[in-house]
mmCIF file of the N, C-alpha and C atoms, coordinates in Angstrom:
data_MODEL
# 
_entry.id   MODEL 
# 
loop_
_atom_site.group_PDB 
_atom_site.id 
_atom_site.type_symbol 
_atom_site.label_atom_id 
_atom_site.label_alt_id 
_atom_site.label_comp_id 
_atom_site.label_asym_id 
_atom_site.label_entity_id 
_atom_site.label_seq_id 
_atom_site.pdbx_PDB_ins_code 
_atom_site.Cartn_x 
_atom_site.Cartn_y 
_atom_site.Cartn_z 
_atom_site.occupancy 
_atom_site.B_iso_or_equiv 
_atom_site.pdbx_formal_charge 
_atom_site.auth_seq_id 
_atom_site.auth_comp_id 
_atom_site.auth_asym_id 
_atom_site.auth_atom_id 
_atom_site.pdbx_PDB_model_num 
ATOM 1   N N  . MET A 1 1  ? 0.851   -1.177 0.000  1.00 0.00 ? 1  MET A N  1 
ATOM 2   C CA . MET A 1 1  ? 0.000   0.000  0.000  1.00 0.00 ? 1  MET A CA 1 
ATOM 3   C C  . MET A 1 1  ? 0.895   1.238  0.000  1.00 0.00 ? 1  MET A C  1 
ATOM 4   N N  . THR A 1 2  ? 0.542   2.200  -0.821 1.00 0.00 ? 2  THR A N  1 
ATOM 5   C CA . THR A 1 2  ? 1.337   3.428  -0.864 1.00 0.00 ? 2  THR A CA 1 
ATOM 6   C C  . THR A 1 2  ? 1.041   4.290  0.370  1.00 0.00 ? 2  THR A C  1 
ATOM 7   N N  . PHE A 1 3  ? 1.963   5.182  0.669  1.00 0.00 ? 3  PHE A N  1 
ATOM 8   C CA . PHE A 1 3  ? 1.781   6.085  1.798  1.00 0.00 ? 3  PHE A CA 1 
ATOM 9   C C  . PHE A 1 3  ? 0.537   6.951  1.588  1.00 0.00 ? 3  PHE A C  1 
ATOM 10  N N  . LYS A 1 4  ? 0.358   7.460  0.379  1.00 0.00 ? 4  LYS A N  1 
ATOM 11  C CA . LYS A 1 4  ? -0.792  8.314  0.088  1.00 0.00 ? 4  LYS A CA 1 
ATOM 12  C C  . LYS A 1 4  ? -2.097  7.559  0.329  1.00 0.00 ? 4  LYS A C  1 
ATOM 13  N N  . LYS A 1 5  ? -2.180  6.330  -0.139 1.00 0.00 ? 5  LYS A N  1 
ATOM 14  C CA . LYS A 1 5  ? -3.390  5.522  0.068  1.00 0.00 ? 5  LYS A CA 1 
ATOM 15  C C  . LYS A 1 5  ? -3.594  5.255  1.556  1.00 0.00 ? 5  LYS A C  1 
ATOM 16  N N  . TRP A 1 6  ? -2.531  4.947  2.261  1.00 0.00 ? 6  TRP A N  1 
ATOM 17  C CA . TRP A 1 6  ? -2.610  4.682  3.701  1.00 0.00 ? 6  TRP A CA 1 
ATOM 18  C C  . TRP A 1 6  ? -3.109  5.923  4.441  1.00 0.00 ? 6  TRP A C  1 
ATOM 19  N N  . MET A 1 7  ? -2.630  7.084  4.039  1.00 0.00 ? 7  MET A N  1 
ATOM 20  C CA . MET A 1 7  ? -3.031  8.331  4.694  1.00 0.00 ? 7  MET A CA 1 
ATOM 21  C C  . MET A 1 7  ? -4.532  8.599  4.554  1.00 0.00 ? 7  MET A C  1 
ATOM 22  N N  . GLN A 1 8  ? -5.173  8.059  3.559  1.00 0.00 ? 8  GLN A N  1 
ATOM 23  C CA . GLN A 1 8  ? -6.593  8.301  3.359  1.00 0.00 ? 8  GLN A CA 1 
ATOM 24  C C  . GLN A 1 8  ? -7.435  7.794  4.526  1.00 0.00 ? 8  GLN A C  1 
ATOM 25  N N  . GLY A 1 9  ? -6.873  6.942  5.361  1.00 0.00 ? 9  GLY A N  1 
ATOM 26  C CA . GLY A 1 9  ? -7.562  6.505  6.566  1.00 0.00 ? 9  GLY A CA 1 
ATOM 27  C C  . GLY A 1 9  ? -7.772  7.630  7.568  1.00 0.00 ? 9  GLY A C  1 
ATOM 28  N N  . TYR A 1 10 ? -7.068  8.736  7.387  1.00 0.00 ? 10 TYR A N  1 
ATOM 29  C CA . TYR A 1 10 ? -7.178  9.895  8.281  1.00 0.00 ? 10 TYR A CA 1 
ATOM 30  C C  . TYR A 1 10 ? -8.047  11.007 7.687  1.00 0.00 ? 10 TYR A C  1 
ATOM 31  N N  . LYS A 1 11 ? -8.623  10.748 6.525  1.00 0.00 ? 11 LYS A N  1 
ATOM 32  C CA . LYS A 1 11 ? -9.436  11.749 5.830  1.00 0.00 ? 11 LYS A CA 1 
ATOM 33  C C  . LYS A 1 11 ? -10.600 12.191 6.714  1.00 0.00 ? 11 LYS A C  1 
ATOM 34  N N  . GLY A 1 12 ? -10.763 13.499 6.818  1.00 0.00 ? 12 GLY A N  1 
ATOM 35  C CA . GLY A 1 12 ? -11.873 14.063 7.552  1.00 0.00 ? 12 GLY A CA 1 
ATOM 36  C C  . GLY A 1 12 ? -11.658 14.205 9.053  1.00 0.00 ? 12 GLY A C  1 
ATOM 37  N N  . LEU A 1 13 ? -10.535 13.708 9.567  1.00 0.00 ? 13 LEU A N  1 
ATOM 38  C CA . LEU A 1 13 ? -10.272 13.834 10.994 1.00 0.00 ? 13 LEU A CA 1 
ATOM 39  C C  . LEU A 1 13 ? -9.709  15.218 11.301 1.00 0.00 ? 13 LEU A C  1 
ATOM 40  N N  . HIS A 1 14 ? -10.097 15.753 12.427 1.00 0.00 ? 14 HIS A N  1 
ATOM 41  C CA . HIS A 1 14 ? -9.604  17.060 12.858 1.00 0.00 ? 14 HIS A CA 1 
ATOM 42  C C  . HIS A 1 14 ? -8.423  16.863 13.800 1.00 0.00 ? 14 HIS A C  1 
ATOM 43  N N  . THR A 1 15 ? -7.355  16.336 13.216 1.00 0.00 ? 15 THR A N  1 
ATOM 44  C CA . THR A 1 15 ? -6.111  16.046 13.928 1.00 0.00 ? 15 THR A CA 1 
ATOM 45  C C  . THR A 1 15 ? -4.958  16.453 13.021 1.00 0.00 ? 15 THR A C  1 
ATOM 46  N N  . PRO A 1 16 ? -3.737  16.493 13.558 1.00 0.00 ? 16 PRO A N  1 
ATOM 47  C CA . PRO A 1 16 ? -2.598  16.785 12.670 1.00 0.00 ? 16 PRO A CA 1 
ATOM 48  C C  . PRO A 1 16 ? -2.496  15.799 11.500 1.00 0.00 ? 16 PRO A C  1 
ATOM 49  N N  . LEU A 1 17 ? -2.790  14.524 11.734 1.00 0.00 ? 17 LEU A N  1 
ATOM 50  C CA . LEU A 1 17 ? -2.724  13.557 10.638 1.00 0.00 ? 17 LEU A CA 1 
ATOM 51  C C  . LEU A 1 17 ? -3.871  13.765 9.646  1.00 0.00 ? 17 LEU A C  1 
ATOM 52  N N  . GLY A 1 18 ? -5.007  14.178 10.138 1.00 0.00 ? 18 GLY A N  1 
ATOM 53  C CA . GLY A 1 18 ? -6.110  14.513 9.245  1.00 0.00 ? 18 GLY A CA 1 
ATOM 54  C C  . GLY A 1 18 ? -5.787  15.723 8.380  1.00 0.00 ? 18 GLY A C  1 
ATOM 55  N N  . ASP A 1 19 ? -5.128  16.703 8.995  1.00 0.00 ? 19 ASP A N  1 
ATOM 56  C CA . ASP A 1 19 ? -4.694  17.884 8.241  1.00 0.00 ? 19 ASP A CA 1 
ATOM 57  C C  . ASP A 1 19 ? -3.662  17.502 7.180  1.00 0.00 ? 19 ASP A C  1 
ATOM 58  N N  . LEU A 1 20 ? -2.730  16.635 7.558  1.00 0.00 ? 20 LEU A N  1 
ATOM 59  C CA . LEU A 1 20 ? -1.714  16.171 6.601  1.00 0.00 ? 20 LEU A CA 1 
ATOM 60  C C  . LEU A 1 20 ? -2.379  15.433 5.451  1.00 0.00 ? 20 LEU A C  1 
ATOM 61  N N  . CYS A 1 21 ? -3.342  14.588 5.764  1.00 0.00 ? 21 CYS A N  1 
ATOM 62  C CA . CYS A 1 21 ? -4.066  13.858 4.722  1.00 0.00 ? 21 CYS A CA 1 
ATOM 63  C C  . CYS A 1 21 ? -4.726  14.831 3.749  1.00 0.00 ? 21 CYS A C  1 
ATOM 64  N N  . ALA A 1 22 ? -5.406  15.834 4.281  1.00 0.00 ? 22 ALA A N  1 
ATOM 65  C CA . ALA A 1 22 ? -6.069  16.818 3.418  1.00 0.00 ? 22 ALA A CA 1 
ATOM 66  C C  . ALA A 1 22 ? -5.057  17.533 2.532  1.00 0.00 ? 22 ALA A C  1 
ATOM 67  N N  . ASP A 1 23 ? -3.908  17.888 3.098  1.00 0.00 ? 23 ASP A N  1 
ATOM 68  C CA . ASP A 1 23 ? -2.865  18.555 2.315  1.00 0.00 ? 23 ASP A CA 1 
ATOM 69  C C  . ASP A 1 23 ? -2.369  17.653 1.190  1.00 0.00 ? 23 ASP A C  1 
ATOM 70  N N  . ILE A 1 24 ? -2.137  16.391 1.505  1.00 0.00 ? 24 ILE A N  1 
ATOM 71  C CA . ILE A 1 24 ? -1.640  15.442 0.498  1.00 0.00 ? 24 ILE A CA 1 
ATOM 72  C C  . ILE A 1 24 ? -2.659  15.258 -0.615 1.00 0.00 ? 24 ILE A C  1 
ATOM 73  N N  . LEU A 1 25 ? -3.913  15.098 -0.255 1.00 0.00 ? 25 LEU A N  1 
ATOM 74  C CA . LEU A 1 25 ? -4.938  14.871 -1.268 1.00 0.00 ? 25 LEU A CA 1 
ATOM 75  C C  . LEU A 1 25 ? -5.157  16.086 -2.162 1.00 0.00 ? 25 LEU A C  1 
ATOM 76  N N  . ARG A 1 26 ? -4.902  17.274 -1.642 1.00 0.00 ? 26 ARG A N  1 
ATOM 77  C CA . ARG A 1 26 ? -5.028  18.519 -2.423 1.00 0.00 ? 26 ARG A CA 1 
ATOM 78  C C  . ARG A 1 26 ? -3.817  18.779 -3.317 1.00 0.00 ? 26 ARG A C  1 
ATOM 79  N N  . ASP A 1 27 ? -2.700  18.183 -2.973 1.00 0.00 ? 27 ASP A N  1 
ATOM 80  C CA . ASP A 1 27 ? -1.416  18.476 -3.627 1.00 0.00 ? 27 ASP A CA 1 
ATOM 81  C C  . ASP A 1 27 ? -1.269  17.692 -4.925 1.00 0.00 ? 27 ASP A C  1 
ATOM 82  N N  . ARG A 1 28 ? -1.476  18.371 -6.033 1.00 0.00 ? 28 ARG A N  1 
ATOM 83  C CA . ARG A 1 28 ? -1.360  17.710 -7.343 1.00 0.00 ? 28 ARG A CA 1 
ATOM 84  C C  . ARG A 1 28 ? 0.076   17.308 -7.682 1.00 0.00 ? 28 ARG A C  1 
ATOM 85  N N  . GLN A 1 29 ? 1.042   17.866 -6.961 1.00 0.00 ? 29 GLN A N  1 
ATOM 86  C CA . GLN A 1 29 ? 2.444   17.555 -7.227 1.00 0.00 ? 29 GLN A CA 1 
ATOM 87  C C  . GLN A 1 29 ? 3.017   16.533 -6.235 1.00 0.00 ? 29 GLN A C  1 
ATOM 88  N N  . PHE A 1 30 ? 2.164   15.986 -5.341 1.00 0.00 ? 30 PHE A N  1 
ATOM 89  C CA . PHE A 1 30 ? 2.665   15.009 -4.374 1.00 0.00 ? 30 PHE A CA 1 
ATOM 90  C C  . PHE A 1 30 ? 3.289   13.850 -5.140 1.00 0.00 ? 30 PHE A C  1 
ATOM 91  N N  . PRO A 1 31 ? 4.451   13.364 -4.694 1.00 0.00 ? 31 PRO A N  1 
ATOM 92  C CA . PRO A 1 31 ? 5.143   12.293 -5.414 1.00 0.00 ? 31 PRO A CA 1 
ATOM 93  C C  . PRO A 1 31 ? 4.250   11.084 -5.681 1.00 0.00 ? 31 PRO A C  1 
ATOM 94  N N  . ARG A 1 32 ? 4.275   10.622 -6.898 1.00 0.00 ? 32 ARG A N  1 
ATOM 95  C CA . ARG A 1 32 ? 3.442   9.491  -7.329 1.00 0.00 ? 32 ARG A CA 1 
ATOM 96  C C  . ARG A 1 32 ? 4.127   8.157  -7.034 1.00 0.00 ? 32 ARG A C  1 
ATOM 97  N N  . GLY A 1 33 ? 3.368   7.103  -7.167 1.00 0.00 ? 33 GLY A N  1 
ATOM 98  C CA . GLY A 1 33 ? 3.900   5.763  -6.957 1.00 0.00 ? 33 GLY A CA 1 
ATOM 99  C C  . GLY A 1 33 ? 4.068   5.473  -5.478 1.00 0.00 ? 33 GLY A C  1 
ATOM 100 N N  . ASN A 1 34 ? 5.182   4.894  -5.137 1.00 0.00 ? 34 ASN A N  1 
ATOM 101 C CA . ASN A 1 34 ? 5.471   4.534  -3.749 1.00 0.00 ? 34 ASN A CA 1 
ATOM 102 C C  . ASN A 1 34 ? 6.772   5.222  -3.330 1.00 0.00 ? 34 ASN A C  1 
ATOM 103 N N  . PRO A 1 35 ? 6.713   6.538  -3.126 1.00 0.00 ? 35 PRO A N  1 
ATOM 104 C CA . PRO A 1 35 ? 7.934   7.298  -2.832 1.00 0.00 ? 35 PRO A CA 1 
ATOM 105 C C  . PRO A 1 35 ? 8.510   6.963  -1.453 1.00 0.00 ? 35 PRO A C  1 
ATOM 106 N N  . SER A 1 36 ? 9.794   7.157  -1.328 1.00 0.00 ? 36 SER A N  1 
ATOM 107 C CA . SER A 1 36 ? 10.485  6.927  -0.056 1.00 0.00 ? 36 SER A CA 1 
ATOM 108 C C  . SER A 1 36 ? 10.213  8.069  0.925  1.00 0.00 ? 36 SER A C  1 
ATOM 109 N N  . HIS A 1 37 ? 10.566  7.821  2.159  1.00 0.00 ? 37 HIS A N  1 
ATOM 110 C CA . HIS A 1 37 ? 10.489  8.834  3.212  1.00 0.00 ? 37 HIS A CA 1 
ATOM 111 C C  . HIS A 1 37 ? 11.212  10.098 2.767  1.00 0.00 ? 37 HIS A C  1 
ATOM 112 N N  . ASP A 1 38 ? 12.433  9.944  2.306  1.00 0.00 ? 38 ASP A N  1 
ATOM 113 C CA . ASP A 1 38 ? 13.248  11.100 1.943  1.00 0.00 ? 38 ASP A CA 1 
ATOM 114 C C  . ASP A 1 38 ? 12.659  11.880 0.772  1.00 0.00 ? 38 ASP A C  1 
ATOM 115 N N  . THR A 1 39 ? 12.046  11.176 -0.185 1.00 0.00 ? 39 THR A N  1 
ATOM 116 C CA . THR A 1 39 ? 11.414  11.845 -1.321 1.00 0.00 ? 39 THR A CA 1 
ATOM 117 C C  . THR A 1 39 ? 10.234  12.692 -0.861 1.00 0.00 ? 39 THR A C  1 
ATOM 118 N N  . ILE A 1 40 ? 9.403   12.123 0.018  1.00 0.00 ? 40 ILE A N  1 
ATOM 119 C CA . ILE A 1 40 ? 8.249   12.865 0.524  1.00 0.00 ? 40 ILE A CA 1 
ATOM 120 C C  . ILE A 1 40 ? 8.712   14.036 1.380  1.00 0.00 ? 40 ILE A C  1 
ATOM 121 N N  . LEU A 1 41 ? 9.674   13.814 2.253  1.00 0.00 ? 41 LEU A N  1 
ATOM 122 C CA . LEU A 1 41 ? 10.176  14.882 3.111  1.00 0.00 ? 41 LEU A CA 1 
ATOM 123 C C  . LEU A 1 41 ? 10.734  16.030 2.274  1.00 0.00 ? 41 LEU A C  1 
ATOM 124 N N  . ALA A 1 42 ? 11.510  15.715 1.252  1.00 0.00 ? 42 ALA A N  1 
ATOM 125 C CA . ALA A 1 42 ? 12.064  16.757 0.379  1.00 0.00 ? 42 ALA A CA 1 
ATOM 126 C C  . ALA A 1 42 ? 10.939  17.525 -0.315 1.00 0.00 ? 42 ALA A C  1 
ATOM 127 N N  . HIS A 1 43 ? 9.908   16.818 -0.736 1.00 0.00 ? 43 HIS A N  1 
ATOM 128 C CA . HIS A 1 43 ? 8.764   17.486 -1.368 1.00 0.00 ? 43 HIS A CA 1 
ATOM 129 C C  . HIS A 1 43 ? 8.092   18.436 -0.387 1.00 0.00 ? 43 HIS A C  1 
ATOM 130 N N  . LEU A 1 44 ? 7.844   17.978 0.829  1.00 0.00 ? 44 LEU A N  1 
ATOM 131 C CA . LEU A 1 44 ? 7.209   18.832 1.833  1.00 0.00 ? 44 LEU A CA 1 
ATOM 132 C C  . LEU A 1 44 ? 8.053   20.078 2.088  1.00 0.00 ? 44 LEU A C  1 
ATOM 133 N N  . GLN A 1 45 ? 9.349   19.893 2.171  1.00 0.00 ? 45 GLN A N  1 
ATOM 134 C CA . GLN A 1 45 ? 10.238  21.028 2.421  1.00 0.00 ? 45 GLN A CA 1 
ATOM 135 C C  . GLN A 1 45 ? 10.229  22.008 1.251  1.00 0.00 ? 45 GLN A C  1 
ATOM 136 N N  . ARG A 1 46 ? 10.220  21.489 0.025  1.00 0.00 ? 46 ARG A N  1 
ATOM 137 C CA . ARG A 1 46 ? 10.156  22.372 -1.155 1.00 0.00 ? 46 ARG A CA 1 
ATOM 138 C C  . ARG A 1 46 ? 8.856   23.164 -1.182 1.00 0.00 ? 46 ARG A C  1 
ATOM 139 N N  . GLN A 1 47 ? 7.794   22.581 -0.644 1.00 0.00 ? 47 GLN A N  1 
ATOM 140 C CA . GLN A 1 47 ? 6.494   23.249 -0.623 1.00 0.00 ? 47 GLN A CA 1 
ATOM 141 C C  . GLN A 1 47 ? 6.351   24.211 0.550  1.00 0.00 ? 47 GLN A C  1 
ATOM 142 N N  . GLY A 1 48 ? 7.372   24.287 1.415  1.00 0.00 ? 48 GLY A N  1 
ATOM 143 C CA . GLY A 1 48 ? 7.337   25.210 2.540  1.00 0.00 ? 48 GLY A CA 1 
ATOM 144 C C  . GLY A 1 48 ? 6.518   24.717 3.718  1.00 0.00 ? 48 GLY A C  1 
ATOM 145 N N  . ALA A 1 49 ? 6.471   23.410 3.911  1.00 0.00 ? 49 ALA A N  1 
ATOM 146 C CA . ALA A 1 49 ? 5.695   22.836 5.012  1.00 0.00 ? 49 ALA A CA 1 
ATOM 147 C C  . ALA A 1 49 ? 6.170   23.382 6.360  1.00 0.00 ? 49 ALA A C  1 
ATOM 148 N N  . CYS A 1 50 ? 5.225   23.667 7.225  1.00 0.00 ? 50 CYS A N  1 
ATOM 149 C CA . CYS A 1 50 ? 5.545   24.158 8.572  1.00 0.00 ? 50 CYS A CA 1 
ATOM 150 C C  . CYS A 1 50 ? 6.102   23.015 9.421  1.00 0.00 ? 50 CYS A C  1 
ATOM 151 N N  . PRO A 1 51 ? 6.784   23.343 10.517 1.00 0.00 ? 51 PRO A N  1 
ATOM 152 C CA . PRO A 1 51 ? 7.347   22.303 11.378 1.00 0.00 ? 51 PRO A CA 1 
ATOM 153 C C  . PRO A 1 51 ? 6.301   21.304 11.881 1.00 0.00 ? 51 PRO A C  1 
ATOM 154 N N  . GLU A 1 52 ? 5.089   21.766 12.140 1.00 0.00 ? 52 GLU A N  1 
ATOM 155 C CA . GLU A 1 52 ? 4.028   20.863 12.606 1.00 0.00 ? 52 GLU A CA 1 
ATOM 156 C C  . GLU A 1 52 ? 3.632   19.852 11.532 1.00 0.00 ? 52 GLU A C  1 
ATOM 157 N N  . CYS A 1 53 ? 3.637   20.296 10.292 1.00 0.00 ? 53 CYS A N  1 
ATOM 158 C CA . CYS A 1 53 ? 3.331   19.392 9.182  1.00 0.00 ? 53 CYS A CA 1 
ATOM 159 C C  . CYS A 1 53 ? 4.417   18.329 9.048  1.00 0.00 ? 53 CYS A C  1 
ATOM 160 N N  . VAL A 1 54 ? 5.659   18.748 9.136  1.00 0.00 ? 54 VAL A N  1 
ATOM 161 C CA . VAL A 1 54 ? 6.779   17.802 9.045  1.00 0.00 ? 54 VAL A CA 1 
ATOM 162 C C  . VAL A 1 54 ? 6.716   16.811 10.205 1.00 0.00 ? 54 VAL A C  1 
ATOM 163 N N  . ALA A 1 55 ? 6.398   17.295 11.405 1.00 0.00 ? 55 ALA A N  1 
ATOM 164 C CA . ALA A 1 55 ? 6.286   16.411 12.567 1.00 0.00 ? 55 ALA A CA 1 
ATOM 165 C C  . ALA A 1 55 ? 5.154   15.403 12.363 1.00 0.00 ? 55 ALA A C  1 
ATOM 166 N N  . ALA A 1 56 ? 4.024   15.854 11.823 1.00 0.00 ? 56 ALA A N  1 
ATOM 167 C CA . ALA A 1 56 ? 2.906   14.940 11.544 1.00 0.00 ? 56 ALA A CA 1 
ATOM 168 C C  . ALA A 1 56 ? 3.324   13.902 10.510 1.00 0.00 ? 56 ALA A C  1 
ATOM 169 N N  . PHE A 1 57 ? 4.057   14.334 9.482  1.00 0.00 ? 57 PHE A N  1 
ATOM 170 C CA . PHE A 1 57 ? 4.545   13.384 8.482  1.00 0.00 ? 57 PHE A CA 1 
ATOM 171 C C  . PHE A 1 57 ? 5.449   12.339 9.115  1.00 0.00 ? 57 PHE A C  1 
ATOM 172 N N  . GLU A 1 58 ? 6.378   12.764 9.958  1.00 0.00 ? 58 GLU A N  1 
ATOM 173 C CA . GLU A 1 58 ? 7.301   11.816 10.585 1.00 0.00 ? 58 GLU A CA 1 
ATOM 174 C C  . GLU A 1 58 ? 6.536   10.800 11.441 1.00 0.00 ? 58 GLU A C  1 
ATOM 175 N N  . GLU A 1 59 ? 5.547   11.278 12.186 1.00 0.00 ? 59 GLU A N  1 
ATOM 176 C CA . GLU A 1 59 ? 4.718   10.387 12.997 1.00 0.00 ? 59 GLU A CA 1 
ATOM 177 C C  . GLU A 1 59 ? 3.966   9.391  12.107 1.00 0.00 ? 59 GLU A C  1 
ATOM 178 N N  . ALA A 1 60 ? 3.381   9.917  11.044 1.00 0.00 ? 60 ALA A N  1 
ATOM 179 C CA . ALA A 1 60 ? 2.631   9.069  10.122 1.00 0.00 ? 60 ALA A CA 1 
ATOM 180 C C  . ALA A 1 60 ? 3.540   8.050  9.450  1.00 0.00 ? 60 ALA A C  1 
ATOM 181 N N  . TRP A 1 61 ? 4.734   8.464  9.057  1.00 0.00 ? 61 TRP A N  1 
ATOM 182 C CA . TRP A 1 61 ? 5.637   7.548  8.363  1.00 0.00 ? 61 TRP A CA 1 
ATOM 183 C C  . TRP A 1 61 ? 6.031   6.367  9.254  1.00 0.00 ? 61 TRP A C  1 
ATOM 184 N N  . VAL A 1 62 ? 6.276   6.627  10.523 1.00 0.00 ? 62 VAL A N  1 
ATOM 185 C CA . VAL A 1 62 ? 6.632   5.544  11.445 1.00 0.00 ? 62 VAL A CA 1 
ATOM 186 C C  . VAL A 1 62 ? 5.477   4.545  11.539 1.00 0.00 ? 62 VAL A C  1 
ATOM 187 N N  . ALA A 1 63 ? 4.259   5.044  11.716 1.00 0.00 ? 63 ALA A N  1 
ATOM 188 C CA . ALA A 1 63 ? 3.098   4.154  11.812 1.00 0.00 ? 63 ALA A CA 1 
ATOM 189 C C  . ALA A 1 63 ? 2.876   3.398  10.500 1.00 0.00 ? 63 ALA A C  1 
ATOM 190 N N  . TYR A 1 64 ? 2.982   4.096  9.389  1.00 0.00 ? 64 TYR A N  1 
ATOM 191 C CA . TYR A 1 64 ? 2.829   3.473  8.068  1.00 0.00 ? 64 TYR A CA 1 
ATOM 192 C C  . TYR A 1 64 ? 3.856   2.366  7.872  1.00 0.00 ? 64 TYR A C  1 
ATOM 193 N N  . SER A 1 65 ? 5.084   2.658  8.207  1.00 0.00 ? 65 SER A N  1 
ATOM 194 C CA . SER A 1 65 ? 6.150   1.672  8.022  1.00 0.00 ? 65 SER A CA 1 
ATOM 195 C C  . SER A 1 65 ? 5.940   0.445  8.884  1.00 0.00 ? 65 SER A C  1 
ATOM 196 N N  . ARG A 1 66 ? 5.544   0.647  10.112 1.00 0.00 ? 66 ARG A N  1 
ATOM 197 C CA . ARG A 1 66 ? 5.283   -0.500 11.000 1.00 0.00 ? 66 ARG A CA 1 
ATOM 198 C C  . ARG A 1 66 ? 4.154   -1.364 10.472 1.00 0.00 ? 66 ARG A C  1 
ATOM 199 N N  . GLU A 1 67 ? 3.109   -0.738 9.990  1.00 0.00 ? 67 GLU A N  1 
ATOM 200 C CA . GLU A 1 67 ? 1.951   -1.478 9.492  1.00 0.00 ? 67 GLU A CA 1 
ATOM 201 C C  . GLU A 1 67 ? 2.224   -2.173 8.167  1.00 0.00 ? 67 GLU A C  1 
ATOM 202 N N  . ASN A 1 68 ? 3.202   -1.689 7.430  1.00 0.00 ? 68 ASN A N  1 
ATOM 203 C CA . ASN A 1 68 ? 3.476   -2.236 6.106  1.00 0.00 ? 68 ASN A CA 1 
ATOM 204 C C  . ASN A 1 68 ? 4.793   -2.994 6.034  1.00 0.00 ? 68 ASN A C  1 
ATOM 205 N N  . GLY A 1 69 ? 5.360   -3.315 7.181  1.00 0.00 ? 69 GLY A N  1 
ATOM 206 C CA . GLY A 1 69 ? 6.548   -4.145 7.219  1.00 0.00 ? 69 GLY A CA 1 
ATOM 207 C C  . GLY A 1 69 ? 7.813   -3.489 6.738  1.00 0.00 ? 69 GLY A C  1 
ATOM 208 N N  . GLY A 1 70 ? 7.845   -2.159 6.716  1.00 0.00 ? 70 GLY A N  1 
ATOM 209 C CA . GLY A 1 70 ? 9.028   -1.451 6.257  1.00 0.00 ? 70 GLY A CA 1 
ATOM 210 C C  . GLY A 1 70 ? 9.850   -0.919 7.414  1.00 0.00 ? 70 GLY A C  1 
ATOM 211 N N  . THR A 1 71 ? 10.860  -0.167 7.066  1.00 0.00 ? 71 THR A N  1 
ATOM 212 C CA . THR A 1 71 ? 11.679  0.497  8.068  1.00 0.00 ? 71 THR A CA 1 
ATOM 213 C C  . THR A 1 71 ? 11.088  1.870  8.307  1.00 0.00 ? 71 THR A C  1 
ATOM 214 N N  . THR A 1 72 ? 11.674  2.624  9.212  1.00 0.00 ? 72 THR A N  1 
ATOM 215 C CA . THR A 1 72 ? 11.154  3.965  9.463  1.00 0.00 ? 72 THR A CA 1 
ATOM 216 C C  . THR A 1 72 ? 11.683  4.981  8.460  1.00 0.00 ? 72 THR A C  1 
ATOM 217 N N  . LYS A 1 73 ? 12.549  4.610  7.546  1.00 0.00 ? 73 LYS A N  1 
ATOM 218 C CA . LYS A 1 73 ? 13.079  5.569  6.567  1.00 0.00 ? 73 LYS A CA 1 
ATOM 219 C C  . LYS A 1 73 ? 12.572  5.329  5.144  1.00 0.00 ? 73 LYS A C  1 
ATOM 220 N N  . THR A 1 74 ? 12.498  4.106  4.680  1.00 0.00 ? 74 THR A N  1 
ATOM 221 C CA . THR A 1 74 ? 12.034  3.860  3.327  1.00 0.00 ? 74 THR A CA 1 
ATOM 222 C C  . THR A 1 74 ? 11.215  2.577  3.297  1.00 0.00 ? 74 THR A C  1 
ATOM 223 N N  . VAL A 1 75 ? 10.367  2.490  2.323  1.00 0.00 ? 75 VAL A N  1 
ATOM 224 C CA . VAL A 1 75 ? 9.568   1.269  2.109  1.00 0.00 ? 75 VAL A CA 1 
ATOM 225 C C  . VAL A 1 75 ? 9.731   0.881  0.664  1.00 0.00 ? 75 VAL A C  1 
# 
């Protein structure tokens, strides 16, 4: 499962992860396919993501990786 698809489980929630999900779904330039942690992080940074957004991404990536049998850096 891709990170973007996994994040859809947070759609509509009024939490930092819900906010991140909404941002990802709105972002037409979000990396396609199954991008690595570093690829997504670089994209967020290029888009000017606030520290809270980056923190939410890091939290989400750890949970995503655990659920999908990956490491905390790349899948």
